[in-house]
Coordinates of C-alpha atoms and ligand atoms in Angstrom, one line a residue:
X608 CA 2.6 -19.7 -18.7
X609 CA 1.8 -20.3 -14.9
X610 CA 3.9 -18.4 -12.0
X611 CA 4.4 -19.6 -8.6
X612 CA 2.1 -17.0 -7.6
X613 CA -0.9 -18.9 -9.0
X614 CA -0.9 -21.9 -7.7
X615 CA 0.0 -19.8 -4.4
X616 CA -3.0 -17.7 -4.9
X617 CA -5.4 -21.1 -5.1
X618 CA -4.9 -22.1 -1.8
X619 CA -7.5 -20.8 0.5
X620 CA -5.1 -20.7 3.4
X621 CA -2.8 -18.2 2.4
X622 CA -4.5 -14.7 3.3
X623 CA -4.7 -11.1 2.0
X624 CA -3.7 -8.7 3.8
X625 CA -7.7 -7.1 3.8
X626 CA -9.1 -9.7 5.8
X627 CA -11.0 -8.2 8.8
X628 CA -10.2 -7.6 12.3
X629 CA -12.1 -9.7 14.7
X630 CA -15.0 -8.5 16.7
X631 CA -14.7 -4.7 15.3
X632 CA -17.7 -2.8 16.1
X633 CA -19.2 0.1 15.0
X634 CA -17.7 1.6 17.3
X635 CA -14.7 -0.2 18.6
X636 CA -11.9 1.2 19.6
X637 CA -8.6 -0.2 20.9
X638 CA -8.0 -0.9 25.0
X639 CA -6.3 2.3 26.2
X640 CA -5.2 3.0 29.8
X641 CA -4.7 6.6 30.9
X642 CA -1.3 6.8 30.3
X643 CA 1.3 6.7 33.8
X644 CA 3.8 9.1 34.9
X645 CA 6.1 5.2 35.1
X646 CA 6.2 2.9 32.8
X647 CA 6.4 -0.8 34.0
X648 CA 8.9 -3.2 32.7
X649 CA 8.3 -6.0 30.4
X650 CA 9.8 -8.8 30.7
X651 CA 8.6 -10.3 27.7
X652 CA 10.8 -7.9 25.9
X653 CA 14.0 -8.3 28.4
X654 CA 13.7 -11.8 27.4
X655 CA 14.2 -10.6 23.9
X656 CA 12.1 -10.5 21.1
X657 CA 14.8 -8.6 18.8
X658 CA 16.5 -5.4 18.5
X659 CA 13.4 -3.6 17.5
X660 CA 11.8 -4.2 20.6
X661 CA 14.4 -3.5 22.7
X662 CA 14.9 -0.3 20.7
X663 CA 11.2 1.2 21.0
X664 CA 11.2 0.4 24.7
X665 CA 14.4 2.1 25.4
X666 CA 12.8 5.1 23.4
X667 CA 9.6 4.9 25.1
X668 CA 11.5 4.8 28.7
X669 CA 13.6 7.4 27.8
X670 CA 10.6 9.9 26.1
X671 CA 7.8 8.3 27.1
X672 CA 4.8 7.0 25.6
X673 CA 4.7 7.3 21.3
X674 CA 2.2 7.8 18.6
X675 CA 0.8 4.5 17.0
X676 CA 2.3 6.2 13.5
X677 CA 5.9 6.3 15.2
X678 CA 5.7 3.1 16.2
X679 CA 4.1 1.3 12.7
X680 CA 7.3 3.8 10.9
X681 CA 9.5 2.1 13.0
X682 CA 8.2 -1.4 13.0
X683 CA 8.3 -1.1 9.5
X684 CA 10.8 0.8 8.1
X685 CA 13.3 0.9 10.4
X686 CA 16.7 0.7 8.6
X687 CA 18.0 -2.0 10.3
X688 CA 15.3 -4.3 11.8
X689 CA 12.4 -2.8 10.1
X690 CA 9.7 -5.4 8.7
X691 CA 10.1 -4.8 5.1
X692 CA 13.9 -3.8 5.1
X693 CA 15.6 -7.1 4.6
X694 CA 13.9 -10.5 3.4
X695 CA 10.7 -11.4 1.4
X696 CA 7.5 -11.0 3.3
X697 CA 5.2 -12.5 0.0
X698 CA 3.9 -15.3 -1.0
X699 CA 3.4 -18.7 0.5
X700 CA 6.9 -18.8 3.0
X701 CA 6.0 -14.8 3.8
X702 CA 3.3 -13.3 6.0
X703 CA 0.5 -12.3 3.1
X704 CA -0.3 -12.6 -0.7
X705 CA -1.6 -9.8 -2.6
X706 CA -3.4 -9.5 -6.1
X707 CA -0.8 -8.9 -8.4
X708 CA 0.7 -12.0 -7.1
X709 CA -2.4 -13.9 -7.6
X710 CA -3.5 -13.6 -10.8
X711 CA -1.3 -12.2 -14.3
X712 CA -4.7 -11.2 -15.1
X713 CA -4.4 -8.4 -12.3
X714 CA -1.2 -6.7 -14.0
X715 CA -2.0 -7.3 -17.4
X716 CA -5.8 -5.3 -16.7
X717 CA -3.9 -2.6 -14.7
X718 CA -1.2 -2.1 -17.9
X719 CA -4.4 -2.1 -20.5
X720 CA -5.9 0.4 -18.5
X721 CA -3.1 2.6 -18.1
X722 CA -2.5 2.4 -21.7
X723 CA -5.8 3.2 -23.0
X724 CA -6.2 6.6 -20.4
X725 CA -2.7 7.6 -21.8
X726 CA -4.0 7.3 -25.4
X727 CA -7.1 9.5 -24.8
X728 CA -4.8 11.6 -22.8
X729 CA -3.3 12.2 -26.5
X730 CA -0.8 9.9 -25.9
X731 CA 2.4 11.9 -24.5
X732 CA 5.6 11.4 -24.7
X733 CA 8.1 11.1 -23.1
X734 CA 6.5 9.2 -19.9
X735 CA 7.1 8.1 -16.9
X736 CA 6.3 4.9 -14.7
X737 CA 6.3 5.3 -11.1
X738 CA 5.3 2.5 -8.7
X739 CA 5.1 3.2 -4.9
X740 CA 6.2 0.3 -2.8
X741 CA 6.3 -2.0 -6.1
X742 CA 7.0 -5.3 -3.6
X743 CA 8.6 -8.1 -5.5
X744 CA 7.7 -6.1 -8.6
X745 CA 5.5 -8.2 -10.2
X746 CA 2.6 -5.4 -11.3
X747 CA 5.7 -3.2 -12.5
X748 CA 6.8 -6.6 -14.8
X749 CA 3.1 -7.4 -15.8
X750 CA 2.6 -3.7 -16.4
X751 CA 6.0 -3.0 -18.4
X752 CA 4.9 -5.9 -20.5
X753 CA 1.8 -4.1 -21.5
X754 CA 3.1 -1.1 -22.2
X755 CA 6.1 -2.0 -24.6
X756 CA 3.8 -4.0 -26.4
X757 CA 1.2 -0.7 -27.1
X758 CA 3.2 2.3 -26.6
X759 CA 3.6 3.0 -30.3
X760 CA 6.7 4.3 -30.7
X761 CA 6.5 6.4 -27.2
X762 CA 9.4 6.6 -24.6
X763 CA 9.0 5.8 -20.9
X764 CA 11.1 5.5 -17.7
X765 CA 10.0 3.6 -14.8
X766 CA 10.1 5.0 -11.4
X767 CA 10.4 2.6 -8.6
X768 CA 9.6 4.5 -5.2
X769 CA 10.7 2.2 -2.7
X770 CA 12.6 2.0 0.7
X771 CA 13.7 -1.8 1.3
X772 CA 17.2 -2.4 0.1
X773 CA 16.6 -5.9 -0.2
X774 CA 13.0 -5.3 -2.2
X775 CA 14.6 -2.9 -4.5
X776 CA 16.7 -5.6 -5.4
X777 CA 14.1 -8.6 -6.0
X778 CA 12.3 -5.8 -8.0
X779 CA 15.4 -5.0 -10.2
X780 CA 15.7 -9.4 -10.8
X781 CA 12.1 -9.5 -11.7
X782 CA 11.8 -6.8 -14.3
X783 CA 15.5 -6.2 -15.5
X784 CA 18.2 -7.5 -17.7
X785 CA 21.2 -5.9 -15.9
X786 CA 20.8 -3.3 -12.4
X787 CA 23.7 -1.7 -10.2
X788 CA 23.9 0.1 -6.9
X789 CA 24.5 4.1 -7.1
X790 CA 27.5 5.1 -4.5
X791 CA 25.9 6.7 -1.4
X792 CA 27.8 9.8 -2.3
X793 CA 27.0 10.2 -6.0
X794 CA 24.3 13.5 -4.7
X795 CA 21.5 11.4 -7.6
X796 CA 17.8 11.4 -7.3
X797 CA 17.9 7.6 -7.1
X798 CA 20.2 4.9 -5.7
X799 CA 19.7 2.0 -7.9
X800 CA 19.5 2.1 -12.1
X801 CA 18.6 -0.8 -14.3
X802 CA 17.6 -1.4 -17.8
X803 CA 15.1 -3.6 -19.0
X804 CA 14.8 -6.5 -22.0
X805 CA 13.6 -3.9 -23.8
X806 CA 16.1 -1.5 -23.3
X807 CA 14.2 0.7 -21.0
X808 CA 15.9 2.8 -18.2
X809 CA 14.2 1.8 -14.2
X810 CA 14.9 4.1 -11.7
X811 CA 14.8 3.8 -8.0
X812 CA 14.0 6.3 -5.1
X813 CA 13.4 6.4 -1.6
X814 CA 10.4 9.2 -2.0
X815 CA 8.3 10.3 -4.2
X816 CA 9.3 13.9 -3.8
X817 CA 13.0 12.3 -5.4
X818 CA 11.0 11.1 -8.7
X819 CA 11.9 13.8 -11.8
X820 CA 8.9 15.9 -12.8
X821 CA 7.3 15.0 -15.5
X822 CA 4.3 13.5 -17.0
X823 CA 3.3 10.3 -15.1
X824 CA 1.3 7.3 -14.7
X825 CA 1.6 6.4 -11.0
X826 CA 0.2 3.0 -9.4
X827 CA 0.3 2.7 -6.0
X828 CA -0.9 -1.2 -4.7
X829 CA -1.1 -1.8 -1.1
X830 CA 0.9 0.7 -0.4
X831 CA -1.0 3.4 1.6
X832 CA -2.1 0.8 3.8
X833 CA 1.7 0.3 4.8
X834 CA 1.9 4.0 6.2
X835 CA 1.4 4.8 9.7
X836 CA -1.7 6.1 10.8
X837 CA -2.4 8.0 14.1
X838 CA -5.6 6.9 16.2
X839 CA -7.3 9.4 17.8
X840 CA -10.2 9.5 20.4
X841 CA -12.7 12.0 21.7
X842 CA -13.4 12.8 25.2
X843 CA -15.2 15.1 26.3
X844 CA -15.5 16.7 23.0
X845 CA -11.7 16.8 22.4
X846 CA -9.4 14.5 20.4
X847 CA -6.6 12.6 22.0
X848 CA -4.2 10.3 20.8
X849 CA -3.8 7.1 21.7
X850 CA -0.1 6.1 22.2
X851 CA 1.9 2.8 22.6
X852 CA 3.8 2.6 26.3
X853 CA 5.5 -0.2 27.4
X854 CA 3.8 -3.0 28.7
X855 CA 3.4 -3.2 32.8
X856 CA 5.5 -6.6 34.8
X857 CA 3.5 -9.8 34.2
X858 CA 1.9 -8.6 30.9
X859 CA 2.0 -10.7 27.9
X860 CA 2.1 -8.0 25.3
X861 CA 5.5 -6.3 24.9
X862 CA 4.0 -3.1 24.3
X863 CA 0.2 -1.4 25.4
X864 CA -2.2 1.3 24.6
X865 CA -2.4 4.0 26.8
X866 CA -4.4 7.5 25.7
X867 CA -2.4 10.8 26.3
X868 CA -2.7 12.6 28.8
X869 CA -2.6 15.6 26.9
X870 CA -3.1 17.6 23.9
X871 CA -0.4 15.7 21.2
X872 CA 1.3 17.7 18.0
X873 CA -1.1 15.6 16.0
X874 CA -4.6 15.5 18.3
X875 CA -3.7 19.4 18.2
X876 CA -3.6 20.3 14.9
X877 CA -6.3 17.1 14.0
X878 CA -9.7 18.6 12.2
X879 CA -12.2 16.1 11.2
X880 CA -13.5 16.1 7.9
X881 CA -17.1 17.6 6.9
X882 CA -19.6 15.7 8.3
X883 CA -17.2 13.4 10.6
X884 CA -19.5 11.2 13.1
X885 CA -17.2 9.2 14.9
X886 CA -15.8 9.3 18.4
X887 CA -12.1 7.0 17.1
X888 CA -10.9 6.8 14.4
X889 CA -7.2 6.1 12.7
X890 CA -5.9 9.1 10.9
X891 CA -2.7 9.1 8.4
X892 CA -0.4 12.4 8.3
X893 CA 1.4 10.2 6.4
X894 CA -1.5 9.8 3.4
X895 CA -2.4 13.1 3.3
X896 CA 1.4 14.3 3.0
X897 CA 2.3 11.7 0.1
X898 CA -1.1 12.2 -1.8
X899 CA -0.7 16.2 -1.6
X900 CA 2.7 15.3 -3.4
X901 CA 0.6 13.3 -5.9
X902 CA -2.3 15.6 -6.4
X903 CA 0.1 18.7 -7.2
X904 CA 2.5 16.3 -9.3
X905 CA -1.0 15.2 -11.6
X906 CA -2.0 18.8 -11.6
X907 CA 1.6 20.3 -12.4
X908 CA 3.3 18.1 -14.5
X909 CA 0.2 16.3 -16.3
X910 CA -0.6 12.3 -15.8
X911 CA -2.2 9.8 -14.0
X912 CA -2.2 8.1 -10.4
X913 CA -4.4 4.5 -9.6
X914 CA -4.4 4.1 -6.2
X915 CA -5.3 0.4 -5.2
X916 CA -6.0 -0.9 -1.7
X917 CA -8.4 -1.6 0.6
X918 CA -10.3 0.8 2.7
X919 CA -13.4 2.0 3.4
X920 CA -15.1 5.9 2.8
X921 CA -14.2 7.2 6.2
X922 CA -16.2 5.1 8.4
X923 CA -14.6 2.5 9.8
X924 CA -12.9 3.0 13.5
X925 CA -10.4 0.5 14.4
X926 CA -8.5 -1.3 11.3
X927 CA -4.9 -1.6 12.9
X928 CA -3.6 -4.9 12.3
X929 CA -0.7 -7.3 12.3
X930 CA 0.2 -10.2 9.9
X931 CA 2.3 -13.1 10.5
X932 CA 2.1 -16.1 8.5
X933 CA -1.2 -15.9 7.3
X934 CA -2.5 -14.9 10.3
X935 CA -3.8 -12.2 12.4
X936 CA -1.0 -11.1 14.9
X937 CA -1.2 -9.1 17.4
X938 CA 0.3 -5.7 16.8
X939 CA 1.9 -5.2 20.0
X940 CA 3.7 -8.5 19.9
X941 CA 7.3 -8.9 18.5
X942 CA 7.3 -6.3 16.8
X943 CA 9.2 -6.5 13.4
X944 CA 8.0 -10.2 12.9
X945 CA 4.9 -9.3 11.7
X946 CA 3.4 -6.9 8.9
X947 CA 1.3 -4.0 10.4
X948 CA -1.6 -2.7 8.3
X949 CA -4.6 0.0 8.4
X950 CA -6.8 0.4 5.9
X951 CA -7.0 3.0 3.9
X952 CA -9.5 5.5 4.7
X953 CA -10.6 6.8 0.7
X954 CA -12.3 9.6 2.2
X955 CA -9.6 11.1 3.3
X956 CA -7.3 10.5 -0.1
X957 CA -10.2 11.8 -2.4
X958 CA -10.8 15.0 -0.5
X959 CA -6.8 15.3 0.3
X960 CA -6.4 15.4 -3.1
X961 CA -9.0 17.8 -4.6
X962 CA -9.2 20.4 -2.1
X963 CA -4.9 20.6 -2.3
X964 CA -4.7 20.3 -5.7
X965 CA -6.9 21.0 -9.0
X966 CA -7.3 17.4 -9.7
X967 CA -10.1 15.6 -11.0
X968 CA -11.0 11.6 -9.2
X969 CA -13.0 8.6 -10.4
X970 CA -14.0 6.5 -7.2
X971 CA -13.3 4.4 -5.4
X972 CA -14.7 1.6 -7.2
X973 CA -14.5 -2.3 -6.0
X974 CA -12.1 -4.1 -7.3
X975 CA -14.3 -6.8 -8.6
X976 CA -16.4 -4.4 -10.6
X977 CA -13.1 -2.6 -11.9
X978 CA -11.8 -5.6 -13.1
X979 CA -15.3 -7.2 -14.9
X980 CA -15.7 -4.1 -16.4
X981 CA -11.9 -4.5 -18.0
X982 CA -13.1 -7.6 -19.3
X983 CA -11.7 -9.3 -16.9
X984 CA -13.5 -12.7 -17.5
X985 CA -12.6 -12.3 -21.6
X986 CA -8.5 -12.6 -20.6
X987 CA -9.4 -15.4 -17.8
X988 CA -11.2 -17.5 -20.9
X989 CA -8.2 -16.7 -23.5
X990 CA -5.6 -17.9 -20.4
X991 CA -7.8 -20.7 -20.1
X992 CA -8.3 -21.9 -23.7
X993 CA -3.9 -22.0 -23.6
X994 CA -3.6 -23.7 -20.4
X995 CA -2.7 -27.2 -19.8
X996 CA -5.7 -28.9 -18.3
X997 CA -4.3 -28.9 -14.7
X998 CA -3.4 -26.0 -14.6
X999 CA -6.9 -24.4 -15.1
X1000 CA -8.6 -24.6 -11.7
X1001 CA -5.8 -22.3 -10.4
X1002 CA -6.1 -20.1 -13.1
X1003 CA -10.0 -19.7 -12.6
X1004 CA -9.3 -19.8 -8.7
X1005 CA -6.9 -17.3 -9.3
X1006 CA -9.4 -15.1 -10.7
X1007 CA -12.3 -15.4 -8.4
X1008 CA -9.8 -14.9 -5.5
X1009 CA -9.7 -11.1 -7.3
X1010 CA -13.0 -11.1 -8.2
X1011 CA -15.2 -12.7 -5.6
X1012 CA -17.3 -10.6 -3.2
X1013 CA -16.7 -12.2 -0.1
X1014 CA -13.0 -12.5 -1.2
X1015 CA -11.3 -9.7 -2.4
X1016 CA -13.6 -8.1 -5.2
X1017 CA -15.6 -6.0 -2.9
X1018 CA -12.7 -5.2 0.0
X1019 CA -10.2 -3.6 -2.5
X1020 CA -11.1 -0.5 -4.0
X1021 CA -9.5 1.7 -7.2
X1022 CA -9.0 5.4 -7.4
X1023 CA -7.6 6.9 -10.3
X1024 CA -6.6 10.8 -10.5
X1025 CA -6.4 12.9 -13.9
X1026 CA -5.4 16.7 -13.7
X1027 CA -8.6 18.7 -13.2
X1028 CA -8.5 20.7 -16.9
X1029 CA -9.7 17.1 -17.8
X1030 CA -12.9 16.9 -15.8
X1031 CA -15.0 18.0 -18.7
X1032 CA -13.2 15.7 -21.5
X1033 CA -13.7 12.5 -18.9
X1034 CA -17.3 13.5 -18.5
X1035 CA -17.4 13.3 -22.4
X1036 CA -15.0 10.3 -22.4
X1037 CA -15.7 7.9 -19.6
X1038 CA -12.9 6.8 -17.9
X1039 CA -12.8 2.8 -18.4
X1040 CA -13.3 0.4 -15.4
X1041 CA -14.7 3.4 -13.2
X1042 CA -18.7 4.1 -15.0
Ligands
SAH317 N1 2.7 -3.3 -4.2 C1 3.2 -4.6 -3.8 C2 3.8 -4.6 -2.4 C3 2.9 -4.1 -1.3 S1 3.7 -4.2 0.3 C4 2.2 -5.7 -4.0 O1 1.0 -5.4 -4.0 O2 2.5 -6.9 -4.0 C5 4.2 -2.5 0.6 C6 5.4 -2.0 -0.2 O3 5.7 -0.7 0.1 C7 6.8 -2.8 0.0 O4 7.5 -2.8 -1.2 C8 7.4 -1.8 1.0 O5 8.8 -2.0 1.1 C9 7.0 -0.5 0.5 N2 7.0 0.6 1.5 C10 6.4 0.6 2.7 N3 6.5 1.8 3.3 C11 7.2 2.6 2.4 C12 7.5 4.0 2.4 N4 7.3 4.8 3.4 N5 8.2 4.5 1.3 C13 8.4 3.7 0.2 N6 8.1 2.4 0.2 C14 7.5 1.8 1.2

């Protein structure tokens, strides 16, 4: 059976979120003003481009300048204007389509391969499903379908880790039969229950530290590149940060870069990896917190994480992006009309990870090559051979869309994490999609 999503996903103008930045050089870096003692009005904002605006202007005139990572937080996630807090941003009427929403095939591959590490894993039980920033929930329903099918008599939970009100929502309608609200007061782990078809419990939290411990299998899809990264810059053999002001009288922009004009609590306590070589670069607090959660979770409680995005292996300078419509945006306009985006830097999250924690990482591995080696093309052929005849080309668009090398098989990248006591056994055993 088609979804919207397909015939979505074969239309060439509708973007991913991983298409790159114009003109980014080697070593690019962002326009940045030494930072003033006053900052100018704007009157693009006093003409009004929403309450978010208005908000982070009054905050930066009041406390001056703020970090990149404060500002994307806000633009984001702020409770009441924040980008993904109250409507649909997917899909052809939103900003940006991602894979899951593309292809079945994505979902169904990602379930299989779950499945198949749980069973060499021994196949424990119970289990738990945790999705960060799930979206519509379309992987967690593609993913849930796979694993009631194979579990084998197991028991699982599903964990939804998400902060949109109106997302958790769409998520509950996608993937369950009935869902209700927890009262604010109620002192629970979560804020929203449902069950599924199938009768299995869903869960949903605003962090991951809320999740129960337990053993796991976490997926994570475009969701580190939603968390706010820091951009830092050396002079004169020092890191500083570069910071949003507000944007001087006559300026188009609501908002500018200016670089601090001192030492900031992040530039401070910044140390560049082993080996680091560049002058800027976009740093997330944010990553490294969430996947030191992870890594001690995997290590502590047993399980699995797959990490999905794309990023690079710490080399890339200046990813920090907007989304609007299909388009690039600018990230200083309107803020809260747009998505804003950095990719994720897998260096960071692999060595995050293993020097935090004793767990063990495959990758990152492309996309395209993860799913090929899932047999990707064997489940395109089956959905083929069942498909009506016009609904083939966007099945087989679908596909390459995932697949493709200049699309997005070679920009996203897959990282799984196993608890480090398995390092030897996945030597032995090698972990599917990743060797
Ligand atoms: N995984 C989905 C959606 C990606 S968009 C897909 O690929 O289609 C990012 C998702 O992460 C959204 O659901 C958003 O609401 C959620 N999100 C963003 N920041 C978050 C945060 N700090 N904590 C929890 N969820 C977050």
């Amino acid at each position: 059976m088609l979804r919207e999503a397909l015939r979505i996903g074969s239309r060439r103008c509708y973007s991913y979120k991983s298409v790159r930045r114009p003109n980014l050089g080697a070593s690019s870096a962002p326009k940045v003003e030494p930072a003033k003692e006053q900052p100018g009005s704007s009157p693009a904002v006093e003409n009004g481009h929403g309450s978010l605006a208005k908000q982070l202007r009054a905050k930066i005139l009041a406390t001056g300048p703020i970090p990149v990572a404060e500002y994307m937080r806000e633009v984001l996630t702020n409770p009441q204007a924040g980008y993904y807090m109250n409507r649909d941003v997917f899909g052809r009427e939103g900003d940006f389509i991602t894979s899951p929403e593309i292809s079945q095939i994505f979902g169904e591959l990602v379930g299989i391969w779950l499945v198949s590490e749980w069973r060499k894993m021994g196949s424990p039980s119970p289990f738990q499903v945790v999705e960060l920033g799930p979206g519509r929930g379309t992987l967690a329903r593609d993913v849930l379908k796979v694993i009631t099918k194979f579990k084998a008599g197991a028991e699982f939970s599903m964990h939804m880790v998400e902060v949109s009100p109106f997302l958790s929502k769409s998520q509950a309608q996608r993937f369950c039969y009935t869902h209700n609200t927890v009262p604010e007061d109620s002192q629970l782990p979560h804020y929203q229950v449902g069950t599924t078809a199938t009768g299995t419990k869903a869960f949903w939290h605003r962090r991951l530290e809320d999740v129960p411990q337990g053993f796991s299998l976490v997926l994570a899809h475009e969701f580190f590149d939603a968390l706010p990264v820091h951009k830092l810059q050396q002079v004169d053999g020092k890191w500083q940060e570069v910071l949003i002001d507000v944007a001087s009288e006559g300026e188009q922009l609501d908002f500018r870069y200016v670089l601090s004009r001192s030492q900031t609590p992040v530039s401070s306590v910044f140390r560049p990896m082993p080996g680091e070589t560049r002058a800027c670069l976009e740093y997330s607090l944010e990553t490294e917190r969430q996947v030191g959660i992870l890594a001690e979770r995997i290590e502590r409680d047993g399980g699995i994480a797959l990490i999905m995005d794309y990023g690079h292996f710490g080399e890339k300078t200046d990813t920090f992006r907007a989304f609007k419509q299909h388009q690039l945006h600018n990230p200083l306009l309107e803020p809260g009309s747009a998505d804003l985006t950095a990719d994720v830097d897998f260096k960071l999250v692999r060595h995050t990870a293993e020097t935090r924690s004793n767990v063990h990482c495959c990758g990152p591995v492309e996309q395209g090559l993860f799913l090929q080696r899932m047999q990707g093309e064997a489940r395109l052929e089956q959905l083929l051979a069942h498909a009506l005849p016009e609904n083939q080309d966007i099945i087989r668009s679908g596909y390459q869309m995932l697949t493709d090398q200049d699309q997005m098989g070679s920009r996203f990248k897959f990282l799984a994490m196993f608890p480090g006591v398995l390092a030897s056994h996945l030597d032995k055993y090698p972990v599917v999609g990743f060797s």
